[in-house]
Short mmCIF file of C-alpha atoms in Angstrom, two decimals:
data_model
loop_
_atom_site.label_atom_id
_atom_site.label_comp_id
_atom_site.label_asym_id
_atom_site.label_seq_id
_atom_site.Cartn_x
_atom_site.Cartn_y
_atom_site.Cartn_z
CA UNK A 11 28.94 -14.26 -8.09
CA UNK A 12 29.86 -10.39 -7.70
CA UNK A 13 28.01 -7.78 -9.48
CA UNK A 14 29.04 -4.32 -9.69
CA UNK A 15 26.74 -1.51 -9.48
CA UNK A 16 27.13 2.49 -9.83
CA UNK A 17 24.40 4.70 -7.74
CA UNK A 18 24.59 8.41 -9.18
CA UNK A 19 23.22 9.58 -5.97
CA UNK A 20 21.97 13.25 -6.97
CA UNK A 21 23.55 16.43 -7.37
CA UNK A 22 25.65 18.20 -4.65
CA UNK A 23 25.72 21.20 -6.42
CA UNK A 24 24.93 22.68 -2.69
CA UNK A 25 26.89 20.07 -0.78
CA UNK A 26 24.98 20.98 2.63
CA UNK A 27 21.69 22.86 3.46
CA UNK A 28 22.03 26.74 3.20
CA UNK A 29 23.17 28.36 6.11
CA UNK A 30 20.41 30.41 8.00
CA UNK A 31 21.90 33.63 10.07
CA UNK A 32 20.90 32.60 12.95
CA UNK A 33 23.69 32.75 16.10
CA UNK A 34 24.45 30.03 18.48
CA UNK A 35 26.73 30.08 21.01
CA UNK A 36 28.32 26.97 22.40
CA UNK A 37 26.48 26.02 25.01
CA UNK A 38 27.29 24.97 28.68
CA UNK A 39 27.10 21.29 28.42
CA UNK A 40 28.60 21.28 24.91
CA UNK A 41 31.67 22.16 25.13
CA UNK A 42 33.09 22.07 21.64
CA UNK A 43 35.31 19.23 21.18
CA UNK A 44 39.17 19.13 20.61
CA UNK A 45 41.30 18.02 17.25
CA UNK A 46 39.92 14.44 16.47
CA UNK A 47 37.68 14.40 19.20
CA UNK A 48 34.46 12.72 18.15
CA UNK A 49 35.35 11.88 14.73
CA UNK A 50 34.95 8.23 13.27
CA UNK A 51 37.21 5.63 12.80
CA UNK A 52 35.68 2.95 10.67
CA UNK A 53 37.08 -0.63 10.43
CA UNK A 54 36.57 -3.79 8.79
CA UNK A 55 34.13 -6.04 10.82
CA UNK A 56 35.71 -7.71 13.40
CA UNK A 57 34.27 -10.15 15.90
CA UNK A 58 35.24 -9.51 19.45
CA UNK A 59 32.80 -11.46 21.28
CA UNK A 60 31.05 -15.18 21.02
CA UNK A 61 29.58 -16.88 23.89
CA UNK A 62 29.53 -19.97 21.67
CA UNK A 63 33.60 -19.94 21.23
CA UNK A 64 34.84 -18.24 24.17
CA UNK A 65 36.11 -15.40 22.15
CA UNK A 66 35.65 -11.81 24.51
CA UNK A 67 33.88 -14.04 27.35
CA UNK A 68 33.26 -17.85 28.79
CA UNK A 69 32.30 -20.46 26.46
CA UNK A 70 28.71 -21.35 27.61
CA UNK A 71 24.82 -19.13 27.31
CA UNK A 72 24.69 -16.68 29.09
CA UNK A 73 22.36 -17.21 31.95
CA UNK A 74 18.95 -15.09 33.20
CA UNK A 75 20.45 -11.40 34.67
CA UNK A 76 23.78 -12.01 33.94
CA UNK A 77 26.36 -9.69 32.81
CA UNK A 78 28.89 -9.93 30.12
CA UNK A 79 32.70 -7.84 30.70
CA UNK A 80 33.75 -7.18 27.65
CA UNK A 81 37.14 -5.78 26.41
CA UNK A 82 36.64 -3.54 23.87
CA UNK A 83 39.90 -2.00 23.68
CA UNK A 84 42.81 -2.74 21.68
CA UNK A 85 40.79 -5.52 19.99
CA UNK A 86 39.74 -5.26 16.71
CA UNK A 87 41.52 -2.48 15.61
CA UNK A 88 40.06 -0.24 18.44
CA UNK A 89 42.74 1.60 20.02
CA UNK A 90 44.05 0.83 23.09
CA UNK A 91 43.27 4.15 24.66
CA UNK A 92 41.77 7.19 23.21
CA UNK A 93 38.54 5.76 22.47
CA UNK A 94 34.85 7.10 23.45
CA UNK A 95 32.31 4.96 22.05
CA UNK A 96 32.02 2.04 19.39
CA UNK A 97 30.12 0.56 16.78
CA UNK A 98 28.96 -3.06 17.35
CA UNK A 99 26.81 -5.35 15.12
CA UNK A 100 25.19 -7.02 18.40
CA UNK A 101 23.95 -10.30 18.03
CA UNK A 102 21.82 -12.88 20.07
CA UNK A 103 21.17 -16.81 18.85
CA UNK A 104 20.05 -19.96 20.66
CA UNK A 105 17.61 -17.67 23.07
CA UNK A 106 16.13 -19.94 25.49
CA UNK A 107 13.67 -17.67 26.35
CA UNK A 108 12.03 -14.01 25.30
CA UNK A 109 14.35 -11.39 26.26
CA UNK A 110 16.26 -8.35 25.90
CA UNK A 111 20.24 -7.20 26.41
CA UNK A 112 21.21 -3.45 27.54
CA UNK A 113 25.48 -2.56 26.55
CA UNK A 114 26.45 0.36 28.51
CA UNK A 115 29.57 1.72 29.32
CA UNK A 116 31.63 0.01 32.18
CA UNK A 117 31.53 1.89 35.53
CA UNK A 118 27.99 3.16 34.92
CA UNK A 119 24.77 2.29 36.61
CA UNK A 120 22.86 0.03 34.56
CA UNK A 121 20.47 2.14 32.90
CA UNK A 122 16.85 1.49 32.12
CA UNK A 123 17.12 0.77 28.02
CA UNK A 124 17.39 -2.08 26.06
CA UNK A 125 20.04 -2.63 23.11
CA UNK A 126 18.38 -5.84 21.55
CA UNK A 127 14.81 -7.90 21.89
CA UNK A 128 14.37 -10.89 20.84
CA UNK A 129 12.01 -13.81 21.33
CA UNK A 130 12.56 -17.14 22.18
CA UNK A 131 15.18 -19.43 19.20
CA UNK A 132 15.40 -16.27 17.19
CA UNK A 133 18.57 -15.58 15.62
CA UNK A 134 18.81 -11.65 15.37
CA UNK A 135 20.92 -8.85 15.13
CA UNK A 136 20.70 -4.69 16.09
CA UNK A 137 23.75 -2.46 15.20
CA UNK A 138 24.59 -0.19 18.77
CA UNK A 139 26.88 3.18 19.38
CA UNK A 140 27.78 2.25 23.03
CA UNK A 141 29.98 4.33 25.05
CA UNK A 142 33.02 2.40 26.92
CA UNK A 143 34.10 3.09 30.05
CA UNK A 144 37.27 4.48 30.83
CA UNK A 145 38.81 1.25 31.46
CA UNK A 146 38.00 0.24 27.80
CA UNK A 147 35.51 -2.09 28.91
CA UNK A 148 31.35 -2.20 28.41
CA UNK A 149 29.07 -4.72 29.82
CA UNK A 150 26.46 -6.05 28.51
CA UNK A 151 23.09 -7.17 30.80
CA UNK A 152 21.31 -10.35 29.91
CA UNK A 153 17.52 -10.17 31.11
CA UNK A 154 16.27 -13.18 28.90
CA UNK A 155 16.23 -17.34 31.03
CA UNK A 156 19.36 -17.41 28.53
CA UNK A 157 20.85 -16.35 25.32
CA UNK A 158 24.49 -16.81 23.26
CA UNK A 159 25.97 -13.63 22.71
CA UNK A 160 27.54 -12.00 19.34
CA UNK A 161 29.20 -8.56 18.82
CA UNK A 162 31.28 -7.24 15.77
CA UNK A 163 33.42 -4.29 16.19
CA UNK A 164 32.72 -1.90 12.75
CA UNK A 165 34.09 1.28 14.06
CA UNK A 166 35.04 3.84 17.24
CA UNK A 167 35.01 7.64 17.64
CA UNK A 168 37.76 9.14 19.42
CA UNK A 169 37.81 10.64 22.71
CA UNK A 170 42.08 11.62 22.43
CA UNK A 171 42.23 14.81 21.05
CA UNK A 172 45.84 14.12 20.27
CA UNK A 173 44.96 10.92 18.05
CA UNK A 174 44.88 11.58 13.97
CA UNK A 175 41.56 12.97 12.72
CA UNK A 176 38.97 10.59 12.00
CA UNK A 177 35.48 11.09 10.10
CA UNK A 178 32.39 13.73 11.15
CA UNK A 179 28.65 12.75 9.96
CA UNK A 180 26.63 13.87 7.31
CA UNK A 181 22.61 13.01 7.51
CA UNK A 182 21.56 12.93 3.90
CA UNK A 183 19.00 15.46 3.54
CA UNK A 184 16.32 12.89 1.91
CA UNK A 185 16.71 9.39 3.30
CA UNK A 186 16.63 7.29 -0.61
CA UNK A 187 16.15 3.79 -1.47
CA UNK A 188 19.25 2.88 -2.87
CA UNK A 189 18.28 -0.73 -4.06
CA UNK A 190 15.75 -3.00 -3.73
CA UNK A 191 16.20 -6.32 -5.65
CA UNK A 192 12.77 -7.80 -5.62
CA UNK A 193 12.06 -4.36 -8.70
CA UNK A 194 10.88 -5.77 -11.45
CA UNK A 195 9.80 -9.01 -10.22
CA UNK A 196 13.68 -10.02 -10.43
CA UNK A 197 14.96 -13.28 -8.71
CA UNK A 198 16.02 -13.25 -5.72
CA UNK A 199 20.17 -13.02 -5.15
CA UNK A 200 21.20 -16.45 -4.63
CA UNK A 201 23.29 -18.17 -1.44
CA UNK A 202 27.18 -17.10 -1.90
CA UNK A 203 26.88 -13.84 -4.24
CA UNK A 204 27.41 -9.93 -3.53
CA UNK A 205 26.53 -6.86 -5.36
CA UNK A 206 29.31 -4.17 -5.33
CA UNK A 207 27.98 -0.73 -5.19
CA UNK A 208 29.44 2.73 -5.59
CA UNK A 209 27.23 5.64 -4.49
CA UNK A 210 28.30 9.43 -5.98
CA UNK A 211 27.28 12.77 -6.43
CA UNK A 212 27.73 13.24 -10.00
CA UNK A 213 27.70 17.23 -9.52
CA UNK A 214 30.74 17.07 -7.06
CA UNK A 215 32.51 14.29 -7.77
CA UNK A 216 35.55 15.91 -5.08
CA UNK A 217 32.89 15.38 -2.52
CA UNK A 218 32.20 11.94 -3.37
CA UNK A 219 35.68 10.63 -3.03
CA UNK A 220 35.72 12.10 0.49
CA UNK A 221 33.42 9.42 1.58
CA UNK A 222 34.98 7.18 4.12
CA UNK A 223 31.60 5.11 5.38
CA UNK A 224 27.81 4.92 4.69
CA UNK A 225 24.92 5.08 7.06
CA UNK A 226 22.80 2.34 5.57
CA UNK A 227 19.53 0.32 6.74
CA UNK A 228 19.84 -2.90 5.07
CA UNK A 229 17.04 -5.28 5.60
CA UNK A 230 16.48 -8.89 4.08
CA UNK A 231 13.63 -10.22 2.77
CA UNK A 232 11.48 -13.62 2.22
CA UNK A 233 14.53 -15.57 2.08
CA UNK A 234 14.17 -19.41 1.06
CA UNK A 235 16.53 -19.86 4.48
CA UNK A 236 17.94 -19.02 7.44
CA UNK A 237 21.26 -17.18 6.55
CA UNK A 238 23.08 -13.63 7.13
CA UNK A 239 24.31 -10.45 5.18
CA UNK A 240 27.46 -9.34 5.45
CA UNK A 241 28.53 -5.58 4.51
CA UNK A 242 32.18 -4.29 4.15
CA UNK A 243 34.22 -1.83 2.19
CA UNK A 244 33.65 -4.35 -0.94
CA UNK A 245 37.75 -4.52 -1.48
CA UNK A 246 39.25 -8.52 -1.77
CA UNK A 247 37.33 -11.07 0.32
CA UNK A 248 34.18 -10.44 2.70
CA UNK A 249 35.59 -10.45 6.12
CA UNK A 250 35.34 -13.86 7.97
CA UNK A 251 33.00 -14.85 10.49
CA UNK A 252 31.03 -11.52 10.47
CA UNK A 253 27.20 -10.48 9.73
CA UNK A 254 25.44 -7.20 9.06
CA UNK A 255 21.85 -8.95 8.84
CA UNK A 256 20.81 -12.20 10.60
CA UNK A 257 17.88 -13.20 9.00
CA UNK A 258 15.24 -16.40 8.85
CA UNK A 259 12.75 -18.16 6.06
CA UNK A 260 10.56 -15.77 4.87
CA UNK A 261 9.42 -12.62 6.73
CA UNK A 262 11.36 -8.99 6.84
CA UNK A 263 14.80 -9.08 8.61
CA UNK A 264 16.33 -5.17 9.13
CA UNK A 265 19.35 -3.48 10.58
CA UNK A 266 21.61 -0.33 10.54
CA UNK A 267 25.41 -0.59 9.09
CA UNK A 268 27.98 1.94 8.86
CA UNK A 269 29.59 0.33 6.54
CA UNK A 270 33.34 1.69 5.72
CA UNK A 271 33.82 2.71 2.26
CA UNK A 272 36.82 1.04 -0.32
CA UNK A 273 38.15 2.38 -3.57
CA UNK A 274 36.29 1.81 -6.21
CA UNK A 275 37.43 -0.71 -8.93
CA UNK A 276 35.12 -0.45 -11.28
CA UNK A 277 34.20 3.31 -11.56
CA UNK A 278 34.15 5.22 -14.02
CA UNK A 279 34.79 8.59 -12.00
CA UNK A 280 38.39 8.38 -10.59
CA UNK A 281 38.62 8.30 -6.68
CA UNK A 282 34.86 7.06 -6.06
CA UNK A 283 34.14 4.57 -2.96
CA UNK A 284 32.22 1.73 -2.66
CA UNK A 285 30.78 -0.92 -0.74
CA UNK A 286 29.29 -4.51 -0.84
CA UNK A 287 26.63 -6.75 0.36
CA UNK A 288 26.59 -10.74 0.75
CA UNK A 289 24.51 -13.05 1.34
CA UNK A 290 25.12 -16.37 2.52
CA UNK A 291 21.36 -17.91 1.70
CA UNK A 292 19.18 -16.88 -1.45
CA UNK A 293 17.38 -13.82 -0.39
CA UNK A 294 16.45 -10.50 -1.59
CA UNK A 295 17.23 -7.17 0.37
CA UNK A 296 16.79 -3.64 0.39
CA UNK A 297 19.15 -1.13 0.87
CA UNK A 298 18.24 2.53 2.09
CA UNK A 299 20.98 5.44 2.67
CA UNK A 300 20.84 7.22 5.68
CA UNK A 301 24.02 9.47 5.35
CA UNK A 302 27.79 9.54 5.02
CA UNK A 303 30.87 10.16 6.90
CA UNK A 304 33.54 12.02 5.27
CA UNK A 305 37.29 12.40 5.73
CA UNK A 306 39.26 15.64 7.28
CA UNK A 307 39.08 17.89 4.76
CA UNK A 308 35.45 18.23 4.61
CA UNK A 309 35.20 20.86 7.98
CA UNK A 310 31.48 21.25 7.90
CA UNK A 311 30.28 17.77 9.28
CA UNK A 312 28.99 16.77 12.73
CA UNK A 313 31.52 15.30 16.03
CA UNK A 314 29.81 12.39 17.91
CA UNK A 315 29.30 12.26 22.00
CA UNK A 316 28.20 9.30 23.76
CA UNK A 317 26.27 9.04 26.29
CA UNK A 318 24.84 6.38 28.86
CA UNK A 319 21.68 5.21 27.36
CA UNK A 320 18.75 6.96 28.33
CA UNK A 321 14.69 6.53 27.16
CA UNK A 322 13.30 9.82 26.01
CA UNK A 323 9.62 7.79 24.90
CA UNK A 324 8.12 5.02 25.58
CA UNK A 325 4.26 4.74 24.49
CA UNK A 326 2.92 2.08 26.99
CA UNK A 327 2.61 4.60 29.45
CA UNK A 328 0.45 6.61 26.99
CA UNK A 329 -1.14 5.21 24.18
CA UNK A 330 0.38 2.82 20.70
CA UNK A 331 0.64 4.68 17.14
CA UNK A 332 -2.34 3.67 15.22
CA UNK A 333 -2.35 2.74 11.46
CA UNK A 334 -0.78 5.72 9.71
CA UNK A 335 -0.17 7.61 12.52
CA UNK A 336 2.90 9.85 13.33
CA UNK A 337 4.52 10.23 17.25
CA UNK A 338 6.71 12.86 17.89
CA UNK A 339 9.55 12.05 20.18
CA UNK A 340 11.12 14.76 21.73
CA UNK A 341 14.53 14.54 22.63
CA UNK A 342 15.45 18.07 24.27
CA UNK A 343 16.46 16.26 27.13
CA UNK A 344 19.19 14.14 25.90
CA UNK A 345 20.33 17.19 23.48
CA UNK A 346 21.96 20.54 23.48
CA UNK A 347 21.79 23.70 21.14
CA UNK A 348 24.98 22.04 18.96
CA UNK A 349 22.54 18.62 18.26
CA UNK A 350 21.83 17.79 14.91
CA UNK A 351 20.98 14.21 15.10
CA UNK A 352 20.72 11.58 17.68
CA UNK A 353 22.11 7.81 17.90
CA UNK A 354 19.01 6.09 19.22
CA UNK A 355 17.54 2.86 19.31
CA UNK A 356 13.87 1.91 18.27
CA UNK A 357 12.04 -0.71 19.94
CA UNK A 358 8.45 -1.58 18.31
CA UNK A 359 6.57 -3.93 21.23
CA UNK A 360 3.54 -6.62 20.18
CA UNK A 361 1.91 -4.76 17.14
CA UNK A 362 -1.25 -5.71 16.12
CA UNK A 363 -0.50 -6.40 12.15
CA UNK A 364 2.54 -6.52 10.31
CA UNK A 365 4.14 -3.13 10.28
CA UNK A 366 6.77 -1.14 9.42
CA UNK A 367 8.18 2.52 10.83
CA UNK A 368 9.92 4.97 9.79
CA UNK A 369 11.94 7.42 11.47
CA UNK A 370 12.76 11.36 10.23
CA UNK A 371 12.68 14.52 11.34
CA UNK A 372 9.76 16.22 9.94
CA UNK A 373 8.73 17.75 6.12
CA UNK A 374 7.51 15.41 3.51
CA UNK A 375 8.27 11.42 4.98
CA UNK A 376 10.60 9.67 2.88
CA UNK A 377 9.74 6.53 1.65
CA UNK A 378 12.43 4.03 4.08
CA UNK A 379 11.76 1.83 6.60
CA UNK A 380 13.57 2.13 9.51
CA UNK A 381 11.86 -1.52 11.61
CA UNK A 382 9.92 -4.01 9.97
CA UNK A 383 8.02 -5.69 13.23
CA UNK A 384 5.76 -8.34 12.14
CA UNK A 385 2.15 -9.01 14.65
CA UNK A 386 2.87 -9.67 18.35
CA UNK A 387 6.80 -9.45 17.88
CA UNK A 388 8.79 -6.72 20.29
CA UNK A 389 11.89 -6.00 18.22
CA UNK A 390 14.39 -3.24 17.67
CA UNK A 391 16.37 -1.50 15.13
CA UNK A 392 19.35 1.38 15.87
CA UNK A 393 19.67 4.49 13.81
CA UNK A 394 20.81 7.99 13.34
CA UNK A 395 17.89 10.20 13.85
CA UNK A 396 18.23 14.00 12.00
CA UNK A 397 16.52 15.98 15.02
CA UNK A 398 14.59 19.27 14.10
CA UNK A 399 15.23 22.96 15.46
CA UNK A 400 12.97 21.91 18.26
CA UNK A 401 15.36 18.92 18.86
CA UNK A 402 12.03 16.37 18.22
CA UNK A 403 12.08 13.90 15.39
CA UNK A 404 8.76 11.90 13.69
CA UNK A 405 7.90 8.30 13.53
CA UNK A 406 5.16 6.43 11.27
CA UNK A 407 3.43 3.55 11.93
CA UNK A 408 2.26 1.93 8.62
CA UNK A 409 -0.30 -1.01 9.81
CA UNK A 410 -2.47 -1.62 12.77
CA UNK A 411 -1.25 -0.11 16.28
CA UNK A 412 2.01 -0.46 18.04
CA UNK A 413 3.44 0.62 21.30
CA UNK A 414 7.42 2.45 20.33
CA UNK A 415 10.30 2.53 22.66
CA UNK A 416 13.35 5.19 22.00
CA UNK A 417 16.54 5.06 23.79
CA UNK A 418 19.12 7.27 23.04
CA UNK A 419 22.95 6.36 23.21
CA UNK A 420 24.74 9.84 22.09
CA UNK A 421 24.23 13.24 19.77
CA UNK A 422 25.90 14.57 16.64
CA UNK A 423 26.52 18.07 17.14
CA UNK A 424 27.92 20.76 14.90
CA UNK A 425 30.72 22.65 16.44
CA UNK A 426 32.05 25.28 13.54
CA UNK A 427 35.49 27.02 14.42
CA UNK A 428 34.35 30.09 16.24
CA UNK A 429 32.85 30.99 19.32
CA UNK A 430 30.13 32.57 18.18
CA UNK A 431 28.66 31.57 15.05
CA UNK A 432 26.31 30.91 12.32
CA UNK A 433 24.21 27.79 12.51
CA UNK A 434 22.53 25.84 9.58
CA UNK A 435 19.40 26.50 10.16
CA UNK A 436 18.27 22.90 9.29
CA UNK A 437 21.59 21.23 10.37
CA UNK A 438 24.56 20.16 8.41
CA UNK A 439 23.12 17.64 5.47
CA UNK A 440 24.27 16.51 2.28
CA UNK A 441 21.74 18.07 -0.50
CA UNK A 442 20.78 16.21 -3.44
CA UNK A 443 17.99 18.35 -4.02
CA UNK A 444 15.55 15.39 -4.88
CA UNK A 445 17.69 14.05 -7.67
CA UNK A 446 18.13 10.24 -7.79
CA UNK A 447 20.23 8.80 -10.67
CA UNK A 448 20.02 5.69 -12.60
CA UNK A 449 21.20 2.34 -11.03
CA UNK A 450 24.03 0.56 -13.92
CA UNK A 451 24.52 -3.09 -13.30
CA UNK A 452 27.46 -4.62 -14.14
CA UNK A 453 28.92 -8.12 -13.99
#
């Protein structure tokens, strides 16, 4: 079953925050990058690596503090050369003990952060930005007794100035809840169907068919058993052997996607994108948008640059958020005076209650979940965390008290044309000025 869904997703009347006059020059260790340098690529989910079938690396578990070599060049539509960093939907199963993995980029000391936690027979997935070294090759460290290995390829930024122009990133100004199916005490979406979805800003519909990937959190929830989303461009057939969510019977199952966006073949608007979510099991999920890349011709969005891992917070060596409370993570160290947003990854460690967190940069909290931990679990989620002027961002704690773990694996920064120029004073965002359309169902 496909259903087919158009998300008017405000007005872009003001496509990005106003401008403040306030000068930057490029700093030092920013030097502004060249042509496509740090723009996106996005591609259709790939699998480059399973432990179970010998794709990427041997076919057996990978054993306690053992390291997987992975190829990430020219394979899966990542270029041969040219590449900084990529996108991977990262993927344990069959743990034979509680554990965690760190991907870093090949060449590099193994650096003290962790890319994935999971528990002992769990099944579970965390989308990474990983830098590669310049061999094209990561590795990725396997602390747990043991532990099968997954990782899909959804996208690379470039490091060839020379290649074609990819995408920049736009944070959307207010993180929205794009769809949540369980509204209105609705069924839940059974095993083999998809919902189709085209997200635009009916005030500047040119800007909307710019779009070439979303920023998404899509999490799963109280399915009836253990199964997987999968999230693509929504054009012809899911891709095969590929997940977005791994998820379990019952309980809250999240994760990041960039998902790349498709034509749209059911819109109204001409030139609008889309993109689709599957599920495998009967489940419901919830969708929340994060931001958007965009194509060339919008000049005003941010270049990415990875970076070895590196933890900027970790709360065990101070004290766990409380119920309701808010931690501020400051990330000057890991940024410059270009940073707009961060690639990090959020680990939540043994809280007390079932919990979720959410993750923004300050101002009213928007009302997303960024990791759904439930009582004594230590898992993690990766996003793209808007940083303020102060380079800090926030993160709530909704139940009980819970000990937070950042890592950060790159920055978006904002490198306009000139030498010296003005800076957004709040960063380069997409503004929908608080305006959420109607969801349409179709199908």
């Amino acid at each position: 079953m496909r259903v087919l869904r158009t998300v008017l997703a405000g007005t872009a009347a003001a496509a990005v925050a106003a401008f403040g006059a306030v000068a930057v020059l490029t700093s030092p260790a920013a030097a502004a990058p060249v042509g496509a340098q740090g723009t996106y690529t996005p591609l259709a989910p790939t699998r480059i690596l399973d432990t179970r079938t010998g794709n990427g690396a041997p076919k057996q578990i990978v054993g306690e503090k053992q390291t997987v070599h992975l190829k990430v060049a020219g394979r899966g539509g990542v270029p041969a050369s040219g590449v900084s960093a990529v996108v991977l939907n990262l993927t344990i199963t069959g743990a034979v003990g509680n554990g965690y993995l760190t991907a870093y980029p090949d060449g590099a000391a193994r650096p003290t952060a962790s890319s994935i936690n999971f528990a002992t027979g769990w099944t579970r997935s965390n989308l990474i930005t990983v830098a590669i070294g310049a061999n094209g090759y990561l590795n990725i460290y396997q602390q747990s007794l043991g532990t099968h290995i997954v990782a899909d390829v959804a996208g690379y930024y470039n490091a060839n100035a020379a290649a074609p122009i990819g995408s920049t990133y736009l944070s959307d100004a207010e993180q929205w809840r794009l769809e949540d199916t369980r509204t209105g005490g609705q069924p839940p979406m059974p095993g083999g169907s998809s919902i189709a979805y085209s997200v635009h800003f009916p005030d500047d519909p040119e800007l909307s068919s710019h779009i070439t990937a979303f920023a998404l959190n899509i999490t799963a929830v109280g399915a009836t058993a253990n199964g997987y989303l999968a999230a693509w461009n929504g054009v012809g057939d899911r891709p095969a052997n590929t997940s977005a969510v791994n998820y379990r019977v019952g309980g809250v199952w999240p994760n990041s996607a960039i998902v790349a966006a498709g034509p749209c073949d059911f819109c109204e608007v001409p030139d609008q994108k889309m993109f689709a979510v599957y599920t495998n099991s009967t489940t419901h999920w919830v969708i929340d948008v994060i931001g958007y890349y965009f194509d060339d011709t919008v000049d005003f969005g941010l270049k990415f640059t990875p970076m070895t891992p590196k933890r900027i917070m970790d709360t065990r060596t101070t004290s766990a958020i409380g119920p309701g409370g808010v931690r501020t993570v400051d990330a000057a160290g890991a940024a410059t005076p270009e940073t707009y947003a961060l690639s990090v990854n959020v680990a939540a460690t043994k809280p007390t209650e079932n919990t979720f967190l959410t993750v923004w940069p300050g101002g009213p909290r928007p009302s997303v979940s960024m990791l759904n931990p439930s009582k004594g679990q230590t898992v993690a989620n990766g996003t793209i965390a808007d940083v303020d002027e102060n380079n800090q961002f926030q993160i709530w704690n909704y139940a009980g008290s819970t000990h937070v773990v950042v890592d950060v694996g790159g920055r978006f920064e904002y490198f306009p044309p000139a030498t010296a120029r003005l800076a957004p004073q709040t960063g380069p965002r997409v503004d929908l000025n608080g305006q959420r359309g109607a969801v349409q169902r179709r199908g």
